[in-house]
Amino acid sequence: MDGIELRRPTETDIPALYRVSMQGYGADDTDEVIAHARRLNELGRTIGAWADGTWVGCGSALSFDMTLPGGATLPTSGVTMVGVAATHRRRGILTAMLDWLHADAVHRGESLAALTASEASIYRRFGYGITTQTCSLHLPADAVDFDPPVPRTGSFRFLDPHDDIAPLAALYDRARRDRPGWVSRNAAFWESVRLDPPHERDGHTPLHAVVHTDDDGDPDGYATWRIGASTVSRVADNTVHVEELVGLTPDIECALWRFCAEIDLATSVTWQAPDADPLLRWRLVEPRKLRIDAPSDLVWTRLLDVAGVLSARTYPMAATLTIAVHDRRIPAAAGTFLLRVGVPGAAGACERISAVPDADADLVGDVADVSSLVLGAVPATRLAAARRLGGSTETLALADALFASSPPPSCPIEF
């Protein structure tokens, strides 16, 4: 990186530094947008690249916990705001910034790094594998009818999210603790929801919210949405754009869908779902009326502490496996690891038995693919068919069962 220096920015550097990232995404870089991003991001976890008297690269990380299969949570580095100026591409800046962010995460004791990628072709070479997927749902309001029927129990109450966000935060925190791939949210995140800046609305109304309570008065779900209003020949044709829908049980999730579909003048409901195989698809009387568009990757994760992650999640069966992990960027994450699971439903015990990946290990793969495997995102046999993972037919079948996650990993937000 001739003539390029990595620097820790000061507070006064932030507007110029963030503009590098925002311009790379084609996003607005107004003062309001930058102020919103600054509220969410951590100055102490931000790095910039400096050249020719200006900022030419930006990278940052968020501090949160991610839930693993079985309910354990691990500290995770949420890589975000990554961008390189078009004038300084192909000079190693992205690599240098990610290496810095990963080293900083390891120093902080974080076991995982995670991100939502702007381009799917970028991050595999840095050790990231697909962990969760998403899709866009569109359903006519009159098609929200369930089989088996969803009972109309409990009650709903409107909440002004611009005034009181605490009930939503409390419900989300309950829900995310048994959903692999979900991440914790800090006060800054919820404050950004409360402020609801206009540039986040996509031309729709300000945010609305409703909370569902059970028959005992205990909150068990919520939905937030915006209205896209339209009128054709004096007939309202409004779309309810769901921002988030969280139910502590499948029936509550369906009840929240029904509530959104029954909003006055609504003719359709849309949602960017946190997984690519939504529950709704399997509960509708007429599932063909549910349009599922643009299935795509969402969260990518990277193992920073292989043994730590493998020891933290739970497994549905007893087994012993050796796993060889190749890692070109973080030597401490490479090697051969021995995983022992003694009791079905319990956490494993994993240790690094060699710094060298053993070609004769039960499973052999790049850290990107092992990262997808251990979070339960994709079966070992599928990775092997894609020539991403090595192992015998018997071992791959065993790994399919061992690393399966129920529910599969998902995530309701981009970051």
XYZ file of C-alpha atoms in Angstrom:
415
model
C 0.000 0.000 0.000
C 2.481 2.602 -1.193
C 1.567 6.058 0.096
C -1.489 4.762 1.980
C -1.706 4.812 5.777
C -4.250 3.226 8.086
C -5.412 5.755 10.671
C -7.790 5.811 13.616
C -10.151 8.726 12.940
C -11.126 11.423 15.406
C -14.675 12.699 15.845
C -14.029 15.601 13.461
C -12.863 13.155 10.774
C -16.152 11.237 10.707
C -18.120 13.235 8.075
C -15.342 13.010 5.477
C -14.580 9.384 6.351
C -18.193 8.201 6.218
C -18.704 9.880 2.855
C -16.110 7.492 1.390
C -18.258 4.540 2.421
C -21.589 6.097 1.451
C -20.420 7.159 -1.978
C -19.261 3.613 -2.618
C -22.789 2.341 -1.919
C -24.430 5.097 -3.927
C -26.137 6.277 -0.731
C -27.073 9.778 0.343
C -24.260 11.511 2.220
C -26.142 14.474 3.624
C -25.332 15.780 7.078
C -28.521 14.166 8.411
C -27.597 10.729 7.047
C -24.059 10.997 8.404
C -25.344 12.036 11.836
C -27.660 9.002 11.832
C -24.785 6.655 10.930
C -22.599 8.195 13.620
C -25.215 7.432 16.287
C -25.123 3.771 15.323
C -21.396 3.223 14.854
C -18.508 3.063 17.306
C -15.634 5.489 16.862
C -13.258 3.231 18.792
C -13.899 0.396 16.312
C -13.452 2.479 13.158
C -10.443 2.527 10.861
C -9.715 4.673 7.818
C -7.209 4.711 4.979
C -5.443 8.028 4.298
C -3.686 8.957 1.064
C -2.930 12.097 -0.903
C -4.270 14.323 1.869
C -7.720 12.715 2.049
C -9.632 9.695 3.321
C -9.802 6.922 0.733
C -11.112 3.977 2.764
C -13.439 3.345 5.701
C -14.263 0.334 7.857
C -15.968 -0.131 11.207
C -17.457 -2.737 13.504
C -20.445 -2.999 15.814
C -20.292 -4.799 19.160
C -23.060 -7.344 19.658
C -23.754 -10.946 20.656
C -24.962 -13.564 18.172
C -27.146 -16.498 19.152
C -25.878 -19.978 18.286
C -27.876 -23.200 17.817
C -28.935 -24.211 21.304
C -29.251 -20.678 22.661
C -25.697 -19.782 23.672
C -24.601 -16.290 22.653
C -21.090 -15.225 21.702
C -19.501 -11.777 21.334
C -19.369 -10.888 17.652
C -17.779 -8.195 15.531
C -20.417 -6.742 13.207
C -18.340 -5.469 10.298
C -19.989 -2.455 8.666
C -19.421 0.846 6.829
C -16.743 -0.758 4.629
C -15.851 1.159 1.478
C -12.903 2.202 -0.671
C -12.842 5.283 -2.887
C -13.084 4.487 -6.597
C -9.838 6.412 -7.115
C -7.860 3.997 -4.901
C -9.170 0.533 -5.671
C -6.971 -2.507 -6.298
C -4.293 -1.233 -3.934
C -4.900 -3.549 -0.966
C -6.901 -1.081 1.139
C -9.906 -3.357 1.741
C -7.620 -6.228 2.743
C -5.652 -4.060 5.143
C -8.785 -2.645 6.795
C -10.406 -6.072 7.229
C -7.183 -7.483 8.660
C -7.191 -4.586 11.151
C -10.839 -5.126 12.066
C -10.310 -8.867 12.538
C -7.204 -8.371 14.676
C -9.084 -5.833 16.794
C -11.980 -8.280 17.223
C -9.638 -11.076 18.314
C -7.992 -8.676 20.782
C -11.453 -7.920 22.218
C -12.149 -11.637 22.692
C -14.818 -11.919 20.006
C -15.370 -15.396 18.592
C -17.129 -14.417 15.369
C -17.200 -11.684 12.761
C -20.377 -11.043 10.787
C -21.525 -8.738 8.007
C -24.199 -8.198 5.384
C -22.444 -8.031 2.040
C -23.108 -5.453 -0.662
C -21.707 -7.916 -3.224
C -21.644 -11.674 -2.733
C -18.343 -12.021 -4.588
C -16.247 -10.040 -2.111
C -16.081 -11.674 1.278
C -15.522 -15.391 0.811
C -11.836 -14.735 0.198
C -11.700 -13.087 3.624
C -13.115 -16.191 5.309
C -16.841 -15.353 5.394
C -19.512 -17.926 4.616
C -23.249 -17.476 4.124
C -25.112 -17.964 7.403
C -28.620 -16.584 6.868
C -30.803 -15.862 3.863
C -33.709 -13.532 3.196
C -36.557 -13.061 0.720
C -39.241 -10.518 -0.070
C -42.831 -11.508 0.666
C -45.926 -10.000 -0.966
C -49.427 -11.177 -0.082
C -52.892 -9.816 -0.944
C -54.566 -8.738 2.273
C -57.603 -10.928 1.629
C -55.393 -14.036 1.346
C -54.230 -13.986 4.975
C -56.217 -17.048 6.013
C -54.632 -19.877 7.981
C -54.861 -23.651 8.119
C -55.049 -24.696 10.873
C -56.905 -21.565 11.974
C -55.167 -19.118 14.286
C -57.282 -18.417 17.377
C -58.150 -14.808 18.170
C -56.823 -14.841 21.711
C -55.194 -12.064 23.720
C -55.343 -8.472 22.570
C -53.508 -5.802 20.575
C -52.541 -2.296 21.585
C -50.994 0.422 19.476
C -47.665 1.798 20.583
C -46.093 5.055 19.455
C -42.524 3.969 18.635
C -41.426 7.598 18.510
C -42.400 7.978 22.152
C -41.793 4.607 23.852
C -39.602 1.957 22.263
C -38.877 -0.047 25.442
C -41.639 -2.706 25.015
C -40.329 -3.584 21.540
C -36.746 -3.798 22.773
C -37.749 -6.105 25.631
C -39.727 -8.429 23.339
C -36.961 -8.566 20.765
C -34.413 -9.472 23.438
C -36.615 -12.352 24.593
C -37.111 -13.622 21.058
C -33.500 -13.447 19.894
C -32.152 -15.684 22.660
C -33.364 -18.938 21.093
C -33.053 -17.967 17.408
C -29.695 -18.809 15.833
C -28.210 -15.928 13.860
C -30.139 -13.188 15.690
C -28.024 -10.487 17.278
C -28.368 -8.277 20.334
C -29.334 -4.637 19.864
C -27.926 -1.809 21.934
C -29.537 1.457 23.045
C -28.178 3.273 19.989
C -30.018 0.891 17.655
C -33.339 1.388 19.416
C -32.820 5.134 19.552
C -32.422 5.113 15.762
C -35.749 3.263 15.493
C -37.396 5.817 17.785
C -36.035 8.757 15.786
C -37.263 7.158 12.543
C -35.346 9.505 10.214
C -37.112 10.353 6.936
C -34.317 8.927 4.786
C -35.089 5.465 6.253
C -38.759 5.532 5.197
C -38.406 4.840 1.459
C -41.132 7.384 0.738
C -43.672 5.752 3.039
C -45.309 6.937 6.266
C -43.551 7.232 9.614
C -43.284 4.028 11.619
C -46.358 2.447 13.230
C -46.272 -0.288 15.875
C -48.575 -2.718 17.654
C -47.921 -5.028 20.608
C -49.807 -8.282 21.186
C -50.460 -9.508 24.734
C -51.715 -12.923 25.815
C -54.860 -13.561 27.873
C -52.890 -12.841 31.064
C -51.750 -9.454 29.767
C -48.141 -10.486 29.079
C -46.581 -9.120 25.850
C -45.720 -11.898 23.390
C -45.201 -10.215 20.028
C -45.038 -7.003 18.045
C -45.081 -5.662 14.524
C -43.850 -2.395 13.049
C -44.836 -1.131 9.611
C -45.228 1.780 7.235
C -48.049 2.487 4.813
C -47.491 3.026 1.128
C -50.660 4.929 0.236
C -52.199 4.898 -3.230
C -55.613 5.644 -4.741
C -56.911 4.421 -8.091
C -60.254 5.842 -9.309
C -61.068 6.924 -5.742
C -60.462 3.376 -4.461
C -57.729 3.064 -1.822
C -54.935 0.670 -2.747
C -52.643 0.835 0.289
C -49.713 -1.480 0.976
C -48.620 -2.327 4.498
C -44.822 -2.513 4.416
C -43.868 -4.561 7.462
C -40.561 -3.453 8.948
C -40.392 -6.099 11.660
C -42.653 -8.861 12.883
C -41.673 -10.772 16.030
C -43.891 -13.374 17.685
C -42.734 -15.543 20.553
C -44.745 -18.452 19.095
C -45.726 -19.389 15.519
C -49.406 -18.648 16.248
C -48.553 -15.148 17.503
C -46.513 -14.509 14.353
C -49.510 -15.492 12.242
C -51.822 -13.350 14.376
C -49.560 -10.361 13.724
C -49.719 -11.061 9.983
C -53.497 -11.123 10.186
C -53.521 -7.835 12.101
C -51.418 -6.160 9.401
C -53.676 -7.527 6.658
C -56.776 -6.183 8.429
C -55.525 -2.590 8.678
C -58.132 -0.306 7.125
C -57.779 0.280 3.371
C -54.888 -2.185 3.052
C -54.961 -4.330 -0.079
C -51.568 -6.011 0.321
C -48.815 -6.707 2.828
C -45.082 -6.922 2.133
C -42.141 -7.956 4.301
C -38.427 -8.520 3.883
C -38.406 -11.798 5.787
C -35.504 -12.837 8.047
C -35.249 -16.234 6.356
C -35.771 -17.668 2.886
C -38.364 -20.282 3.909
C -40.861 -18.300 5.975
C -43.349 -19.930 8.321
C -46.169 -18.071 6.550
C -45.705 -20.186 3.444
C -46.706 -23.316 5.371
C -49.676 -21.866 7.263
C -51.701 -20.218 4.506
C -54.861 -21.787 3.143
C -53.789 -20.620 -0.315
C -49.965 -20.497 -0.308
C -49.881 -19.817 -4.060
C -51.081 -16.296 -3.347
C -47.897 -15.617 -1.393
C -45.333 -14.180 -3.799
C -41.764 -14.874 -2.727
C -39.239 -12.704 -4.551
C -35.502 -12.179 -4.557
C -34.239 -14.915 -2.242
C -30.707 -13.925 -1.321
C -27.921 -14.243 1.177
C -28.125 -11.863 4.132
C -25.673 -12.439 6.998
C -22.204 -13.853 6.393
C -20.122 -15.021 9.349
C -16.462 -15.760 9.906
C -14.985 -17.938 12.628
C -12.310 -16.107 14.624
C -12.138 -18.690 17.421
C -13.000 -22.075 15.890
C -12.708 -24.104 19.078
C -14.667 -21.493 21.044
C -17.634 -21.523 18.673
C -17.668 -25.305 18.298
C -17.607 -25.654 22.085
C -20.416 -23.148 22.632
C -23.193 -24.412 20.375
C -25.227 -27.514 21.186
C -25.622 -30.655 19.103
C -28.527 -33.086 18.659
C -26.397 -36.216 18.970
C -23.216 -37.616 20.454
C -20.266 -37.783 18.064
C -16.527 -37.272 17.642
C -15.098 -35.483 14.602
C -11.808 -34.035 13.469
C -12.120 -30.916 11.334
C -9.285 -29.427 9.276
C -9.713 -25.679 8.704
C -7.727 -23.749 6.106
C -7.430 -20.024 6.822
C -5.202 -17.803 4.683
C -5.693 -14.657 6.743
C -5.794 -15.640 10.430
C -3.232 -18.366 11.244
C -4.661 -18.899 14.747
C -7.989 -19.935 13.216
C -6.366 -22.550 10.976
C -5.428 -26.073 11.968
C -7.012 -29.360 12.933
C -9.693 -29.372 15.611
C -11.091 -32.261 17.626
C -14.782 -31.977 18.488
C -16.346 -34.295 21.058
C -20.061 -34.299 21.877
C -20.830 -36.700 24.699
C -24.545 -36.149 25.297
C -27.293 -35.351 22.764
C -28.579 -31.814 23.254
C -25.434 -30.670 25.044
C -22.609 -28.340 24.072
C -19.489 -29.852 22.590
C -15.891 -29.792 23.724
C -13.456 -28.714 21.042
C -9.698 -28.264 21.032
C -7.095 -27.399 18.443
C -4.873 -30.446 18.188
C -2.604 -29.160 15.422
C -1.758 -25.816 13.857
C -1.648 -27.601 10.493
C -4.832 -28.669 8.670
C -4.682 -32.467 8.421
C -5.683 -33.679 4.991
C -6.865 -36.933 6.588
C -9.249 -35.239 9.035
C -12.899 -36.318 8.954
C -13.892 -32.983 7.415
C -11.619 -30.628 5.470
C -12.595 -27.167 4.316
C -11.863 -23.478 4.062
C -12.807 -21.345 7.061
C -15.577 -19.712 4.983
C -17.339 -23.029 4.442
C -16.738 -24.309 7.954
C -18.269 -21.027 9.175
C -21.461 -21.777 7.223
C -21.481 -25.360 8.457
C -21.082 -24.821 12.187
C -23.892 -22.244 12.405
C -26.250 -24.727 10.756
C -26.697 -22.714 7.573
C -26.064 -25.456 5.032
C -25.639 -29.251 5.202
C -22.173 -30.739 4.879
C -23.333 -32.911 1.968
C -24.409 -29.809 0.057
C -21.034 -28.144 0.668
C -19.283 -31.308 -0.457
C -21.386 -31.469 -3.630
C -20.288 -27.900 -4.338
C -16.662 -29.017 -3.861
C -16.324 -26.780 -0.811
C -15.896 -29.483 1.844
C -14.057 -32.813 1.895
C -15.005 -35.971 3.758
C -16.235 -39.531 3.322
C -19.863 -40.217 2.493
C -20.435 -41.564 5.998
C -18.764 -38.613 7.720
C -20.629 -36.055 5.644
C -23.947 -37.701 6.526
C -22.942 -37.646 10.189
C -22.022 -33.952 9.927
C -25.411 -33.182 8.340
C -27.137 -34.505 11.451
C -24.617 -33.144 13.941
C -24.574 -29.515 12.745
C -28.270 -29.233 11.896
C -30.008 -26.327 13.588
C -33.673 -26.176 14.541
C -34.781 -23.548 13.875
C -32.306 -22.805 11.066
C -30.311 -19.584 11.402
C -31.993 -16.339 10.398
C -31.598 -12.631 11.089
C -34.144 -9.775 10.968
C -31.772 -6.885 10.195
C -28.980 -5.736 7.942
C -26.003 -3.951 9.442
